[in-house]
Every structure is written in C-alpha cells, then in structure tokens.
XYZ file of C-alpha atoms in Angstrom:
683
model
C -27.435 0.310 0.151
C -24.151 -0.869 -0.753
C -20.706 0.843 -0.764
C -17.509 0.889 -2.801
C -14.457 1.832 -0.308
C -10.924 0.795 -0.724
C -9.446 1.917 2.417
C -6.043 1.874 1.077
C -3.409 4.642 0.813
C -5.083 7.822 1.263
C -6.278 9.394 -2.340
C -3.188 11.097 -3.293
C -4.596 11.808 -6.906
C -7.713 13.327 -6.269
C -9.565 13.473 -9.841
C -11.356 16.541 -10.525
C -15.131 17.021 -9.502
C -17.713 18.466 -12.003
C -17.421 22.090 -12.274
C -15.105 24.874 -12.998
C -15.019 26.241 -9.003
C -12.956 23.118 -8.357
C -9.046 23.845 -8.085
C -5.919 22.271 -6.967
C -6.288 18.669 -4.574
C -10.676 18.833 -5.891
C -11.098 21.939 -3.222
C -12.641 25.123 -3.802
C -10.402 28.107 -5.503
C -10.763 30.027 -2.696
C -9.527 27.617 -0.445
C -6.667 26.128 -2.927
C -3.174 27.755 -2.932
C -1.719 29.646 -5.818
C -0.721 27.607 -9.252
C 1.292 24.008 -8.565
C 5.070 24.641 -7.631
C 6.844 21.621 -8.354
C 8.961 20.823 -4.886
C 12.275 18.657 -5.475
C 12.216 15.713 -2.911
C 15.421 13.819 -2.099
C 13.360 10.556 -2.874
C 11.600 11.198 -6.052
C 10.962 7.500 -6.350
C 11.753 6.013 -3.102
C 14.614 3.396 -3.423
C 15.952 1.030 -0.764
C 19.707 1.477 0.357
C 21.638 -1.386 0.538
C 22.315 -2.917 2.701
C 18.496 -2.655 4.324
C 19.509 -4.285 7.632
C 21.786 -2.297 9.185
C 21.373 -3.760 13.084
C 19.844 -6.686 14.284
C 17.959 -7.139 17.868
C 20.435 -8.802 19.507
C 22.849 -5.753 18.044
C 20.692 -2.824 19.708
C 20.637 -5.066 23.203
C 24.449 -5.698 23.364
C 25.128 -1.900 22.367
C 22.589 -0.791 25.267
C 24.045 -2.947 27.723
C 27.818 -2.067 26.475
C 26.975 1.835 27.282
C 24.895 1.022 30.319
C 21.863 2.011 29.189
C 18.651 0.427 30.713
C 15.916 -0.820 28.557
C 12.462 -2.758 28.439
C 11.723 -5.471 25.859
C 8.317 -4.507 24.135
C 5.897 -6.027 22.069
C 7.444 -4.511 18.550
C 10.226 -1.846 20.402
C 12.672 -1.593 22.816
C 12.005 0.597 25.458
C 15.009 3.237 27.142
C 15.372 6.526 28.932
C 15.694 9.186 26.131
C 19.054 11.253 25.708
C 16.882 13.913 23.833
C 15.522 14.713 27.607
C 17.334 17.402 29.554
C 18.557 16.205 32.885
C 15.943 18.136 34.615
C 13.218 16.747 33.026
C 14.410 13.140 33.395
C 14.575 13.386 37.438
C 10.934 14.053 37.608
C 10.064 11.247 35.630
C 9.966 7.807 37.261
C 9.097 4.249 36.008
C 8.014 3.709 32.663
C 7.481 7.684 31.866
C 11.322 7.712 32.203
C 11.416 5.178 29.292
C 10.273 7.455 26.669
C 12.625 6.629 23.784
C 11.045 3.631 21.577
C 13.608 1.548 19.226
C 12.281 -0.635 16.742
C 13.413 -3.909 16.823
C 13.375 -4.718 13.098
C 15.032 -1.832 11.899
C 16.953 0.029 15.132
C 14.950 3.442 14.062
C 13.921 4.966 17.161
C 11.277 7.873 18.424
C 11.172 10.129 21.615
C 7.842 10.325 22.813
C 8.552 13.517 24.715
C 10.536 15.333 22.505
C 9.562 13.774 19.174
C 12.872 13.475 18.214
C 12.980 10.482 15.608
C 15.874 9.039 13.271
C 17.656 6.134 12.225
C 20.049 3.318 14.402
C 23.068 5.586 13.307
C 21.314 8.679 14.531
C 20.694 7.452 17.900
C 24.176 6.035 18.240
C 25.897 9.281 17.170
C 23.525 11.234 20.027
C 24.329 8.965 22.612
C 28.232 8.878 21.676
C 28.199 13.180 21.668
C 29.295 13.172 17.899
C 28.482 16.538 15.873
C 26.418 17.702 18.918
C 23.624 15.183 18.583
C 22.839 15.001 22.255
C 21.295 17.885 22.329
C 17.760 18.480 23.362
C 15.492 18.347 20.030
C 18.142 18.386 17.363
C 16.426 15.413 16.016
C 12.895 16.686 16.098
C 10.329 15.374 13.790
C 10.390 17.433 10.681
C 7.335 19.915 10.425
C 5.367 20.456 7.315
C 6.030 22.265 4.818
C 4.929 25.965 4.966
C 2.938 25.751 2.212
C 0.852 22.704 3.690
C 0.848 24.143 7.196
C -0.738 27.091 5.713
C -3.669 25.039 3.630
C -4.271 22.974 6.542
C -4.898 25.977 8.747
C -6.969 27.682 5.895
C -9.518 24.641 5.412
C -9.782 24.064 9.405
C -10.449 27.435 9.715
C -12.975 27.544 6.939
C -14.514 23.792 8.012
C -17.629 24.111 10.211
C -17.795 21.391 13.505
C -20.018 19.169 12.129
C -21.994 18.682 15.020
C -23.041 22.537 14.791
C -23.935 22.152 11.142
C -27.796 24.172 11.211
C -30.604 21.558 11.037
C -31.556 21.886 7.389
C -31.829 19.652 4.371
C -27.865 20.158 3.917
C -27.149 18.701 7.421
C -29.608 15.775 6.815
C -28.038 14.767 3.432
C -24.379 15.174 4.727
C -25.120 12.668 7.380
C -27.029 10.423 5.065
C -24.253 10.246 2.326
C -21.406 9.686 5.091
C -23.623 6.858 6.837
C -23.793 9.185 10.111
C -27.427 9.019 10.592
C -26.720 7.176 14.382
C -23.534 9.007 15.524
C -24.064 11.725 18.031
C -23.357 15.169 18.275
C -20.888 13.937 21.388
C -19.053 11.520 19.264
C -17.964 14.310 16.694
C -17.442 17.066 18.909
C -15.221 14.230 21.194
C -13.361 13.333 17.550
C -13.693 16.859 16.535
C -14.881 15.862 13.411
C -15.666 19.325 11.077
C -17.614 19.771 7.688
C -15.830 21.904 4.696
C -19.392 23.106 3.320
C -18.199 24.284 -0.270
C -16.072 20.879 -1.028
C -18.750 18.793 0.231
C -16.427 16.692 2.621
C -16.010 15.666 5.842
C -12.604 17.071 7.533
C -10.738 14.854 9.996
C -7.912 16.496 11.984
C -4.382 14.817 12.650
C -3.130 16.522 16.017
C 0.304 15.660 17.720
C 0.697 13.547 20.292
C -1.266 14.887 23.482
C -3.286 16.638 21.044
C -0.900 19.988 21.147
C -0.976 21.210 17.724
C -3.210 20.199 14.549
C -0.344 18.932 11.682
C -2.527 17.858 9.019
C -6.062 16.648 7.792
C -7.725 14.235 5.909
C -10.660 15.089 4.038
C -13.139 12.591 2.928
C -15.998 13.120 -0.029
C -18.911 10.739 -0.990
C -20.706 10.971 -4.182
C -23.584 8.719 -5.171
C -23.140 6.070 -7.747
C -25.570 3.945 -9.060
C -27.436 2.536 -5.668
C -24.067 2.976 -3.803
C -22.350 5.335 -2.606
C -18.558 5.985 -3.307
C -15.571 7.655 -0.843
C -12.681 9.658 -2.044
C -10.292 10.523 0.071
C -7.029 13.189 -0.079
C -4.501 13.934 2.988
C -2.423 17.243 3.421
C 0.487 16.975 4.058
C 1.125 14.232 1.244
C 0.494 10.730 1.964
C 4.311 10.190 2.783
C 4.813 12.252 5.831
C 0.787 11.840 7.111
C 1.617 9.135 9.829
C -1.772 9.896 11.326
C -3.805 7.923 14.166
C -7.104 9.051 14.212
C -8.392 9.501 17.661
C -4.819 9.247 19.220
C -5.395 12.654 22.002
C -8.014 10.601 23.183
C -5.896 7.532 24.248
C -5.158 7.496 27.897
C -2.208 6.068 29.501
C -4.019 3.609 31.624
C -5.671 2.286 28.184
C -4.777 -1.501 27.942
C -6.580 -2.467 24.955
C -7.733 -0.699 21.757
C -9.489 -1.377 18.387
C -7.919 -0.749 15.165
C -10.154 0.358 12.042
C -9.421 1.401 8.640
C -11.243 3.888 8.356
C -12.013 7.246 10.602
C -15.976 6.682 10.362
C -15.740 3.100 11.624
C -13.735 4.503 14.500
C -16.562 6.714 15.532
C -19.302 4.383 15.552
C -17.336 1.777 17.422
C -16.315 4.392 20.437
C -19.994 5.406 20.511
C -20.963 1.943 20.718
C -18.565 0.283 23.443
C -16.705 3.076 24.617
C -13.167 1.743 23.781
C -10.541 3.237 22.680
C -10.242 3.214 18.918
C -7.812 4.604 16.570
C -8.069 4.658 12.339
C -4.875 3.797 10.280
C -3.922 6.571 7.768
C -3.441 4.183 4.852
C -6.443 1.595 5.546
C -5.787 -1.884 4.782
C -2.633 -1.028 2.396
C -0.301 -0.027 4.682
C 0.804 0.210 8.392
C 3.783 2.252 8.840
C 6.372 1.156 11.320
C 6.536 4.880 12.348
C 3.169 4.030 14.449
C 4.329 1.072 16.028
C 5.707 3.150 19.545
C 2.259 4.875 19.917
C 0.967 1.270 19.947
C 3.372 -0.259 22.607
C 1.420 0.334 25.623
C -1.517 -1.818 25.028
C -1.894 -5.028 25.988
C -4.364 -6.517 23.724
C -4.982 -5.238 19.997
C -8.560 -5.893 18.126
C -7.803 -5.312 14.150
C -11.661 -4.667 12.670
C -10.690 -3.367 9.148
C -13.401 -4.240 6.978
C -16.127 -6.487 5.427
C -13.881 -8.116 2.362
C -11.136 -10.467 2.369
C -8.534 -8.311 1.672
C -8.881 -6.557 4.622
C -9.016 -9.917 6.432
C -5.581 -10.227 5.011
C -4.354 -6.614 5.794
C -5.174 -7.509 9.621
C -3.002 -10.788 9.687
C -0.283 -9.007 7.930
C -0.342 -6.300 10.485
C -0.665 -8.395 13.486
C 2.778 -9.735 12.568
C 4.091 -6.381 13.100
C 2.149 -5.533 16.298
C 3.056 -9.012 17.952
C 0.653 -11.605 16.739
C 0.370 -12.838 20.546
C -1.676 -9.952 21.841
C -3.734 -9.473 18.470
C -6.981 -10.611 17.791
C -9.075 -10.279 14.447
C -12.378 -9.731 13.325
C -13.393 -12.042 10.480
C -15.572 -10.352 8.027
C -19.034 -11.764 7.277
C -22.404 -10.900 6.797
C -23.013 -10.659 10.603
C -19.831 -8.824 10.984
C -19.867 -5.790 8.596
C -17.413 -3.145 9.008
C -18.251 -1.275 12.600
C -20.148 1.400 10.918
C -22.538 -0.763 9.011
C -22.909 -2.697 12.085
C -24.128 0.260 13.912
C -26.251 0.990 11.378
C -28.191 -2.216 11.226
C -28.517 -1.796 14.810
C -26.007 -4.825 15.498
C -24.393 -5.820 19.115
C -20.747 -4.495 18.094
C -19.959 -5.499 21.701
C -20.728 -9.104 20.906
C -18.737 -8.907 17.809
C -15.476 -7.726 19.192
C -16.087 -10.703 21.471
C -15.791 -13.199 18.389
C -12.597 -11.627 17.369
C -10.044 -14.766 16.602
C -6.593 -14.923 18.206
C -3.865 -13.859 15.379
C -1.314 -16.156 17.217
C -1.376 -20.070 17.180
C 1.243 -23.285 17.345
C 2.937 -24.025 14.257
C 0.160 -27.040 13.844
C -3.119 -26.004 13.637
C -6.754 -28.265 13.230
C -9.728 -27.670 10.849
C -11.117 -26.072 13.664
C -8.543 -23.201 13.889
C -8.946 -23.258 9.921
C -12.827 -23.392 9.334
C -13.644 -19.570 9.722
C -11.015 -18.948 7.056
C -11.885 -21.634 4.997
C -15.842 -20.254 5.003
C -14.481 -16.603 4.238
C -13.086 -17.773 0.982
C -15.912 -20.099 -0.002
C -18.404 -16.714 0.740
C -16.040 -14.443 -1.216
C -14.941 -16.551 -4.286
C -14.008 -13.536 -6.226
C -12.347 -11.705 -3.547
C -10.059 -15.086 -2.777
C -8.836 -15.147 -6.521
C -6.721 -12.112 -5.988
C -6.860 -8.597 -7.010
C -7.733 -8.502 -10.947
C -6.041 -7.017 -13.706
C -7.555 -3.464 -15.436
C -5.457 -3.763 -18.472
C -5.479 -7.541 -18.985
C -9.162 -8.910 -19.045
C -7.428 -12.161 -20.505
C -5.373 -12.755 -18.028
C -8.288 -12.359 -15.549
C -9.753 -14.792 -17.736
C -7.284 -17.569 -17.290
C -5.329 -16.738 -13.948
C -8.736 -15.204 -11.998
C -6.500 -12.626 -9.968
C -3.279 -11.868 -8.626
C -2.707 -13.512 -4.976
C -0.478 -13.337 -2.150
C 1.876 -15.840 -1.369
C 2.407 -17.123 -4.665
C 5.159 -17.614 -7.362
C 5.180 -16.413 -10.573
C 7.739 -17.558 -13.528
C 7.840 -15.475 -16.732
C 9.945 -16.294 -19.350
C 9.970 -15.585 -23.248
C 13.076 -14.988 -26.064
C 15.326 -12.664 -25.813
C 14.285 -9.185 -27.324
C 10.372 -10.290 -26.972
C 9.801 -7.580 -24.963
C 10.063 -9.205 -21.219
C 10.797 -6.118 -18.974
C 8.130 -4.077 -21.263
C 5.505 -6.442 -20.576
C 6.111 -7.108 -17.102
C 6.567 -3.957 -16.149
C 2.953 -3.052 -17.119
C 1.939 -6.372 -15.642
C 3.182 -4.907 -12.479
C 2.218 -1.628 -13.057
C -1.593 -2.249 -13.388
C -1.674 -3.859 -10.341
C 0.168 -0.987 -8.604
C -1.998 1.094 -9.611
C -4.676 -0.479 -7.766
C -3.201 -0.397 -4.601
C -0.431 -3.612 -4.608
C 2.925 -2.191 -3.044
C 5.122 -3.289 -5.227
C 8.798 -3.634 -4.771
C 10.883 -3.858 -7.942
C 14.310 -5.472 -8.589
C 15.609 -4.499 -12.122
C 19.340 -6.142 -11.854
C 19.446 -5.692 -15.480
C 18.729 -2.335 -16.687
C 18.826 0.567 -14.866
C 16.224 2.008 -12.216
C 16.157 5.276 -14.429
C 15.551 3.523 -17.400
C 12.908 1.344 -15.974
C 10.938 4.263 -14.293
C 10.957 5.919 -17.414
C 8.901 2.951 -19.295
C 6.699 2.730 -16.420
C 5.910 6.414 -16.575
C 5.349 6.156 -20.217
C 2.866 3.342 -19.815
C 1.282 5.254 -16.693
C 0.672 8.209 -19.229
C -0.027 6.565 -21.963
C 1.996 8.179 -24.149
C 5.567 9.806 -24.840
C 6.150 12.719 -22.604
C 9.409 13.680 -24.226
C 6.805 15.228 -26.886
C 5.174 16.987 -23.928
C 7.292 18.204 -21.082
C 5.168 20.574 -20.374
C 3.260 18.048 -18.751
C 5.953 15.876 -17.014
C 5.794 17.411 -13.693
C 2.182 16.497 -13.616
C 2.261 13.011 -14.654
C 5.500 12.242 -12.628
C 3.499 13.872 -9.322
C 0.947 11.225 -10.129
C 3.641 8.650 -10.365
C 5.554 9.590 -7.688
C 2.373 8.938 -5.090
C 2.259 5.236 -6.416
C 3.052 2.256 -3.802
C 6.092 1.603 -5.849
C 9.610 1.138 -4.903
C 12.801 0.177 -6.445
C 15.512 -1.939 -5.537
C 19.206 -0.086 -6.136
C 21.016 -3.262 -7.108
C 22.536 -3.661 -10.879
C 24.361 -6.782 -11.881
C 25.273 -9.672 -9.953
C 24.031 -9.736 -6.116
C 23.498 -12.456 -3.552
C 20.777 -14.294 -2.820
C 21.017 -13.502 0.851
C 20.923 -9.534 0.246
C 18.335 -9.704 -2.068
C 15.979 -11.380 0.204
C 17.294 -9.119 3.290
C 16.028 -6.439 0.982
C 13.005 -7.824 0.410
C 11.972 -8.723 4.366
C 12.505 -5.079 5.074
C 10.408 -3.693 2.433
C 7.556 -5.819 3.267
C 8.182 -4.956 7.123
C 8.690 -1.200 6.122
C 6.274 -0.616 3.245
C 3.743 -3.904 3.146
C 5.182 -4.599 -0.005
C 2.631 -7.378 -1.206
C 4.287 -7.570 -4.915
C 8.082 -8.482 -5.822
C 9.274 -8.223 -9.058
C 13.046 -9.957 -10.008
C 14.664 -9.298 -13.328
C 16.114 -11.560 -13.537
C 16.898 -14.621 -11.622
C 20.648 -15.150 -13.890
C 21.877 -12.013 -12.001
C 21.984 -13.860 -8.650
C 23.629 -17.267 -9.525
C 26.788 -15.746 -10.223
C 27.449 -15.242 -6.186
C 26.707 -18.603 -4.713
C 28.978 -21.238 -3.534
C 27.017 -23.248 -5.761
C 28.135 -21.497 -8.799
C 29.955 -24.190 -9.934
C 26.843 -25.998 -10.514
C 24.690 -23.509 -11.982
C 21.542 -26.074 -11.891
C 21.948 -26.581 -7.950
C 22.542 -22.457 -7.607
C 19.333 -21.975 -9.458
C 17.506 -24.622 -7.468
C 18.450 -22.895 -4.171
C 17.545 -19.426 -5.197
C 14.554 -20.478 -6.621
C 13.833 -22.744 -3.333
C 14.539 -19.271 -1.241
C 12.112 -17.290 -3.080
C 9.495 -19.802 -3.168
C 9.823 -19.711 0.685
C 9.910 -15.960 0.747
C 6.475 -16.031 -0.692
C 4.898 -18.310 1.627
C 6.400 -17.276 5.022
C 5.790 -13.242 3.930
C 2.611 -13.940 1.999
C 3.896 -11.834 -0.635
C 3.608 -12.758 -4.237
C 6.920 -13.093 -6.427
C 7.228 -12.403 -10.102
C 10.344 -14.270 -11.268
C 11.653 -13.567 -14.584
C 14.106 -16.423 -15.808
C 15.574 -16.412 -19.273
C 14.663 -19.782 -21.562
C 17.420 -22.178 -22.791
C 18.515 -21.713 -26.289
C 16.324 -23.250 -28.329
C 15.684 -23.691 -32.425
C 14.088 -20.406 -33.951
C 11.353 -22.223 -35.508
C 9.883 -23.674 -32.203
C 7.991 -21.950 -29.647
C 8.714 -22.093 -25.993
C 7.140 -24.866 -23.515
C 7.852 -24.754 -20.006
C 10.642 -27.479 -20.387
C 12.458 -24.379 -21.834
C 12.560 -22.528 -18.786
C 16.533 -22.770 -17.856
C 17.812 -25.137 -15.297
C 16.011 -27.726 -13.679
C 12.140 -28.782 -13.552
C 12.453 -26.967 -10.214
C 11.688 -23.432 -11.384
C 8.289 -24.799 -12.848
C 7.591 -27.392 -10.175
C 7.633 -24.559 -7.342
C 5.857 -22.091 -9.213
C 1.977 -21.513 -8.869
C 1.803 -19.442 -12.363
C 4.036 -20.245 -14.902
C 3.873 -17.357 -18.409
C 5.462 -17.293 -21.586
C 5.749 -14.472 -23.727
C 5.484 -16.322 -27.064
C 6.548 -13.864 -30.058
C 6.491 -15.608 -33.431
C 7.381 -12.303 -35.523
C 11.085 -13.155 -34.426
C 10.955 -16.379 -36.466
C 8.236 -15.836 -39.162
C 8.622 -12.173 -39.970
C 5.420 -10.150 -39.282
C 3.384 -11.715 -36.967
C 1.608 -11.203 -33.402
C 3.171 -11.697 -29.708
C 0.939 -13.520 -27.462
C 1.072 -14.469 -23.710
C 0.514 -18.338 -22.803
C -0.581 -19.282 -19.203
C 1.110 -23.033 -18.859
C 0.564 -23.651 -15.448
C -2.031 -22.358 -13.411
C -2.215 -23.755 -9.609
C -5.085 -22.059 -8.541
C -7.721 -23.674 -10.342
C -6.003 -25.449 -13.546
C -6.969 -22.862 -15.942
C -4.074 -22.417 -19.035
C -4.465 -21.033 -22.687
C -3.401 -18.163 -24.219
C -4.078 -14.775 -25.662
C -2.795 -12.046 -28.231
C -0.660 -8.849 -27.194
C -0.772 -5.944 -29.356
C 2.407 -3.685 -28.662
C 1.891 0.052 -28.861
C 5.461 1.613 -29.606
C 4.137 5.018 -28.442
C 2.890 4.044 -25.326
C 5.136 1.228 -24.638
C 1.972 -1.043 -23.838
C 0.527 -4.356 -24.572
C -2.753 -3.042 -23.279
C -4.115 -0.462 -25.624
C -4.723 -1.153 -29.402
C -2.447 1.137 -31.295
C -5.269 1.744 -34.024
C -6.773 4.138 -31.511
C -4.284 6.905 -31.437
C -7.081 9.787 -31.613
C -8.666 8.652 -28.353
C -5.322 8.379 -26.492
C -4.949 12.253 -26.552
C -8.266 12.581 -24.301
C -6.137 10.763 -21.915
C -3.594 13.501 -21.937
C -6.615 16.069 -20.970
C -5.711 19.088 -18.991
C -7.793 18.126 -15.941
C -6.349 14.533 -15.424
C -9.183 12.530 -16.865
C -8.360 8.973 -17.017
C -9.021 5.951 -19.340
C -12.428 3.892 -18.546
C -13.134 0.843 -20.265
C -16.590 1.419 -22.293
C -19.746 -0.641 -21.079
C -20.226 -1.930 -24.829
C -18.147 -4.723 -23.959
C -16.175 -4.770 -27.453
C -12.883 -6.506 -27.482
C -10.339 -4.163 -28.264
C -12.289 -1.120 -27.565
C -10.293 2.252 -26.795
C -10.819 3.348 -23.255
C -13.251 6.545 -22.971
C -13.035 9.477 -20.322
C -14.262 9.283 -16.876
C -14.303 12.139 -14.118
C -14.880 9.660 -11.584
C -12.690 7.359 -9.275
C -14.785 4.229 -10.097
C -12.115 1.773 -9.219
C -12.618 2.932 -5.257
C -13.145 -0.481 -4.507
C -9.653 -1.335 -5.023
C -7.451 1.668 -4.574
C -8.949 5.062 -4.002
C -5.483 6.604 -4.840
C -4.594 5.931 -8.305
C -6.196 6.865 -11.922
C -9.144 4.581 -12.699
C -8.772 1.666 -15.056
C -12.187 0.200 -14.083
C -13.205 -3.396 -14.915
C -13.179 -4.493 -18.279
C -16.436 -5.705 -19.496
C -16.843 -9.035 -20.305
C-alpha cells in the first residue's frame, strides 16, 4: 500500500465528498453550523508591514538590563520573569519556574507560559513601563477562538466516539485499516485522546491548552481509497491561522529534555508507543513551523526531527532546525529503511534504532564528503523530488526546468506590455496552490490590483460578473500561503532583504517574487553608476537565495532593442552579472507586438540544473487572465464555477491543450492537501 500525503498546511479547503448529506467543512449537516457567514478580518490578505525588524537581540538584552530585568539566554528565546504574573504568584515561583516569559530573539514577540499572555515587543515595553494599564494581569491574554468556532469544536467533540471504545465490528476494523492504525494499541489512542467521528468517517485529534486545561481546537483527518493507495484529507477548527497546536503537548513533563517532532499526528502515536519518548506533531506539517510554537520547545536539550519519507520533508527538517538552534537538533534522513514512523511501525522496524541514526543538523563551515554522502544518496534515490515542485498549469515548463527548487535565482524578462506581471503571477500562483509558501514584492503595481489579478486566475474567470461568488472564492484564496510586501515605488535593497529574511523566519517562505529590480536601484549609494548598483542588488538576492534556501524570482526589464528583434539573454538590462548569477533565465517573447497578430511564447534560455533549454507557446485567455487554459474552451470554464466548489483536473487523454475536467477529490494531496486540485498534466 502506498500513501499520498502532503503534510503541509492543514486542508483549509476541504472539497465536498460524494453524497448530499455533507455540509459545510465537509461535515455532516447535523454537525455543520448554518449558512456560511462572512467574517471580515483585519488582514484579509496578510501583508508585511515595514519596518519588519523593529528590534534585534542586542537591543532586547540592553533594554532588559536597563530596566533591571534578569533574563536567561535560551535556544531561540530569552527567558525573563513575567510582568503579567501577580506578585503573590511570583513569590511562590522559584528557579526556572519564575522565568515564565519567553521573548523571541528574532522578532521580539513574547509569550507568558503562566497566563498565556502574548504580544509584540512594543506590547511588552508598554506593559513594563505601565503605559495604558498594560501591566494588569492578563490584559494581553491570547485571543480566544470565536464563539462560532468554539461551539462547532464542542459539538464535534461531543459527537465523536473515543476510538478505543469503538465496538469491535467491521466498521472499527475498516477505520483502523484506512488510517494504518492496526498496530497502534488502545492505550496509545486513549493516552492521546483520539476520537472518531462516525458520520464523516474522520479521526479527531484534540488541541488542548497547555496543561490540558481546555479544548481549544480540533484537527479532522479523513481517508479515502484511491487506486492502490489511501489519500488523506485534513481540516482544522479554528482556521489554520489561529491553529498553533502541538499535538501531544499536555503529555510533556517539565523534566523531559528530549523530544521527537513529526509532521503527522499518526506518526506521533507510533513513535510514542514504540519508543516511549515524548513526541509532538507540528500543526502544519512540513509547510511551516510558526514561531509562536518555539517557546514550548525551549525546555528540550535535544530535538529530533522525523518529518517524513520524502525529499521535501528532509528540506523542511533542515529549515526548521535553523529556528530551533541547529546545535541541539538531529534529523532522520528519509529512505527505504527509514520510512515515516507509522510505516516503520507497520513494517515491524525498530524505531529506536532508526532514531539513533539521526544526523546532527549542525556542522562547521567546512564539511567533508562523509558528511554529505547521505544527502547525495537522497538526491540520487529521489530524482524527481530533487528536481523540485512541478507546475500544474505549465507542463512544458516542467519538461524544460524539471521543477521549482529552493535556493535558486530565476531572472525573468520580457518586452514592455507583453504581460510579464500577469504571467509571473500565474506562474507563482500555480506553485502557491501546491503549498509553496510565497512572498510577493510588487513595486510597480498596487497589492490590491495584483491580488485582483491573482484571484481572477485562481477562480479561472471574472468575478465582477458574478459577485455572489466573491466570498466563496475569496475565502479559498485567503487560505493560500501567500503574503505581500507593502512597499510601492523605489525601495532600499537592505529594507527589502530584511523583509524577506523576516518572512522566511516567521512564515517559512520558500519563494519570493520581486517585480521588479529597477525600483531598488535609485536608493543605493552606487546609484550614480546604475550598472554597479544593479550588480550589487543581484548579488544580494543571489546570496539571500543561497543562505536562506529560498527561491527568488527576479523580474528585470530588458534593454531597448529593435522592434523586429527577439530578446536574448544579453538583452537583460545591465551587465552580464544578472544572467551569470541566475540559475534560470526565462524570457517572455511577444511576436505580436512587432508583427501584428501572432503568438506569445516563453523561452528558457538558461537552466543550470540540467542544461535543458527551449521554447513553448503561450495562449492568453482574457476572461481568466491566464496563459495556461486555451481560450476556445469557454464552455467548460463554467463548470469550474460549480456551487459545490469542484475544481479543475487535467484529463487522462494526454491531448495537448485539452480543457480540464471536473474532479470531486483532492488528488494533489501529495503536494499540498490545502489547495484546489490542479493535478499533474499527462505527459
């Protein structure tokens, strides 16, 4: 049995299952609340405010010393006595227990473990200095879930049956088989309080407050047979942005010094049962490690990350280790003999022995091949995964570039008016719908206009003609791991790089789009020499991509060329440094601009990964603002607007240019279970 699972963002867009009895969130109508009510949030589309680094670790230390506040240096946080704990309570706390306030070294954000008060660095300063009554106990208590979510959580939890109490029947055996729990004991299920929602056939994993004092949220896991494998689907209540859960946290003791982090709750069950070690499951799998969770992991002297059995899990483990302090982290390398913990349990493997083979995440600046050989073997054993995330909408781009890889720099250019921004927004949106956390820096057009273009591409049609569907599509679009910088016009490269570094730390950004480079050249000291300024900026983006293991797509305008000439790599504005530093060079050619009615096509003129270059045609659909869907298939476009939220799926016929058909399942779960399915195109 093989399993298609993308342990990324929880499935915020749960597509309706077959049958008329399924209601909102894919739950039975008896459990689903009434008609969807639009709730407007402060950040419908999250944006990064500038400046994004209001404080440094040195400034935090200096402030605490100046105020006479004692502190301890931790792995990723500073610990200090909490101003939110009353004096009477503080007297009874001694030693480490009195240092209950955790301050993130990178962002300055704090969390009080005693009162669960949290806030920004400015909030902490205000509370210490007594501004606006900020020192009152609990004034910054964590925001409680909305009443509607709380009621839904309690209703589902009360209806769910403890899995270990399920009567021995065919249904119970089928449930265990579907989720791979045949070797997980009732004692383990009871210890972790796992329940089963029979009408929806879903496992229910609870999110308890620290100390297990209250139920604050749920994750529901569904399984569906597909071919020879099982496909998992996830959803969370409340929405993922407020779901900062570490499954298994109430079972952690203050004396525990070692923990194993997994990307799935099922893996945590298997690991804890087999090894007896404390285990925690990350709420968003391999997609993101929210900094809000770091204080809960400070007590551990050793952290082992065993996130999955594919190359993407391995990359995520290395990324998360940077946040957690690599010197205390060890990583379990994926492989045939080291599958995911649940698979290892079902195969009868020794999980304790696999944990002993975990590799240290930290090493000196110079490494030997002995330290790299396992990673080389991993890439050779997973050639397709090493090629990166494949595009769903652009099969020809997969044929040439093979995929979208971390740590690379892509330079994109094209004539003025050819549709560079429109194409690159769909190019990035395609990856974002597959769980590639994306940060957009649009310096030329406003974020509102850019978001409108991307929303139109996402919905594959003009929403101004059907405003009654706006909330439905906007809710889905809002749940994408997509963020926007708030810059507009000329900006300093240092400010932009600082914003990008902040986004990588907080949101685990894997792809940054900069549109375009020319808007940063006027602020540099070398602005008198535009060529030197551009070389400096390109070098800064190259270094950022490599150091942060983040892909950067950089839009650069071309030089002025004769109208009857096609663009070449040498047509990129500036010196040859941009094309030399780039791993990929993409050129949007537009013959119709110079020869009348004609074709647009994309040219891959550089590909450092394997050297393949070439061109492929593009057809622009004005109604959907897309380059990937043939404009002649308007009849089928209407089906994508189905009231049930059915999404496009490529036909199995393999014909080029065939219009997507309709699918009711999330067949793209192997990449990201959160987003609408745009499955792999047939070759």
